[in-house]
Amino acid sequence: MGTAEGITRGFYEDIKEAAAHIVDVLSGILKVNTIFVATNDGVTNVILEAFNRAEELIVKGSVLPFTDSYCSLVLRDKGSVLTIQDTCEHPMTRSMDVTSGLGNRFFVGVPIMRRSGETFGTICLMDNPDYVISEPDMKTLNAMAVFLGYVVDLESTLHVQERKLSDSEQMQEQLQAEKERAESEAMTKTQMLKLMSHEIRNPLNGILGLTDLMRTPDMSEEQSEYVNMIETSGNILLSLLNNMMNFNINEAGKTVIHDDPFDLVGTIENTVYLYAGIAAGKNIELGLNLELNVSQVFVGDEVKIGQLLAHVIQYAMDSTREGSVLITAVVNGDETEETGTLLLKVKYTGQMLSDIQKLIGSNLGLAVSQNLAILMHGRIQVDRVMENETEFQISLPLRRYWELPQLASVQQRLRGRKVLLAKDPDILQGVSSLMRRWEMDVHMTSGSTVAHDWIKEGFKPDVAVVDMGLLEGGAVDFVHELKQRTDNLPVIVLVPYGMHIDLHDAETFDAVLTKPVRQADLLNALSITMP
């Protein structure tokens, strides 16, 4: 996101970048062969951006005399859409030179109109004559043309502002007029974004709904892959729309920060849990380690903190192809003090490509997160921890409210109880650190042999916590052996997200918790399983 004399240039550096993004988005939604954006000055027709799926029909950067192009037919009647099923048969195109070169083609052209009523260019589709464009696809194409018209107007306005602000002799009255004009344009921008969001969201929801109806048990692997691509592309565009609206609300200064008592631990855990399925699908280890007490209540904006963290986690998940994503949290400061600083860290396996400002300029979700952090008097930083690890650091001031007495009393009852924790080493050390924070006597091992030796030597645990990922000896066999060697030892099992447990095996366990483990769930399981 470039700047000139303090003026923000917007989401794109120029109209070419906007056109490239629109063509890229449309190529993921529409299955047409060719998509291109053209501009004209009444004399020449220039192809700004082009996409060809199978057959190369249009080349980016190519130039034609305006009257020799199909785009001139689109702009003949301003504001109208031109649809030609077969260019060799249609009376407007069959005698044109360009038709001789392209042959029989289906063609749709939508004009890109400016607010002044002037035409900037066209968004066009081309394919074989048997191609049929659906009504939702046509609405999507129209919405993209409206959006490009907005970008053209915005870029033109910014150029005008840059020239005026560079004039050192500009009077105070002119500055005030520019301020009022900018506010008016911001309002127009908001209205345009709302319109664009509505026009795109409706057909897009229809597309996503149809993908569910298309799924059948007898679908081939290739068909299933195509449906998944449609669904993924639709969800990406929906996410873009949501982020654009959030960014617009923040930029307009309409975001309201609330200060209400809330469960900080629950907010962070619930946000992280949203990505457990994605992590499992990508075979990424998702870790959560909170140096916070579930009984502590803080004052802040629960929704905004969750939204801020979600965007950062989403970026980390997208940037991690293999490895792990670890979320840690701590509130710095003495517990007796009224205020403290929440330090959230999101560390992922992946190289840092640029500094935080460049990252935010290239990712709308991170831009929304930074705006929210600033509104809450905090900040976001990013650092390269190791050669192949990157870490986001989020700092937010919070006010301590009170401690929930019922949860504090449960923690008091757990103090001094002995725990046998059997788990393989991983990034998730949250369970052991939690129980130690509750002053439980934790004996942790990654080997079943060591655990059995402890019991032979007289160690009598009050509860066993066993990870289903235990490699040595297998978790289920280990639990059976523990039950035989001890007298009614309660066993809590930790399972990865999405893992199914055999019903026969489940009868052996006293409680089953899904990783990453929530503090309240662990506290509740320990309280129930131990008399």
PDB file of C-alpha atoms in Angstrom, residues 23 50 74 78 93 130 137 189 197 201-202 212 230 247 278 332 345 365 373 377 492 518:
ATOM      1  CA  VAL A  23      -9.417 -11.389 -13.251  1.00  0.00           C
ATOM      2  CA  ALA A  50      -6.079 -11.393 -19.512  1.00  0.00           C
ATOM      3  CA  VAL A  74     -20.056  -2.841 -25.864  1.00  0.00           C
ATOM      4  CA  LYS A  78     -23.246   3.252 -22.584  1.00  0.00           C
ATOM      5  CA  THR A  93     -19.370  -9.092 -35.567  1.00  0.00           C
ATOM      6  CA  ASP A 130     -21.909 -23.554 -26.836  1.00  0.00           C
ATOM      7  CA  ASP A 137     -22.281 -15.522 -12.945  1.00  0.00           C
ATOM      8  CA  LYS A 189     -16.728   4.483  -0.765  1.00  0.00           C
ATOM      9  CA  SER A 197     -20.705  -6.767  -1.008  1.00  0.00           C
ATOM     10  CA  ARG A 201     -22.481 -12.065  -1.704  1.00  0.00           C
ATOM     11  CA  ASN A 202     -25.934 -13.143  -2.938  1.00  0.00           C
ATOM     12  CA  ASP A 212     -23.217 -28.929  -1.058  1.00  0.00           C
ATOM     13  CA  ILE A 230     -15.325 -24.151  -6.197  1.00  0.00           C
ATOM     14  CA  PHE A 247     -11.422  -2.533   7.106  1.00  0.00           C
ATOM     15  CA  ILE A 278      -7.941 -26.855   9.328  1.00  0.00           C
ATOM     16  CA  ASN A 332       2.501  -9.258  32.372  1.00  0.00           C
ATOM     17  CA  LYS A 345       2.320 -14.790  20.505  1.00  0.00           C
ATOM     18  CA  GLY A 365      -6.871  -9.539   7.490  1.00  0.00           C
ATOM     19  CA  ALA A 373      -4.893  -3.282  18.017  1.00  0.00           C
ATOM     20  CA  HIS A 377      -4.151   1.009  22.492  1.00  0.00           C
ATOM     21  CA  ILE A 492      -8.125 -38.954  31.422  1.00  0.00           C
ATOM     22  CA  ARG A 518      -9.316 -26.137  27.176  1.00  0.00           C
TER      23      ARG A 518
END
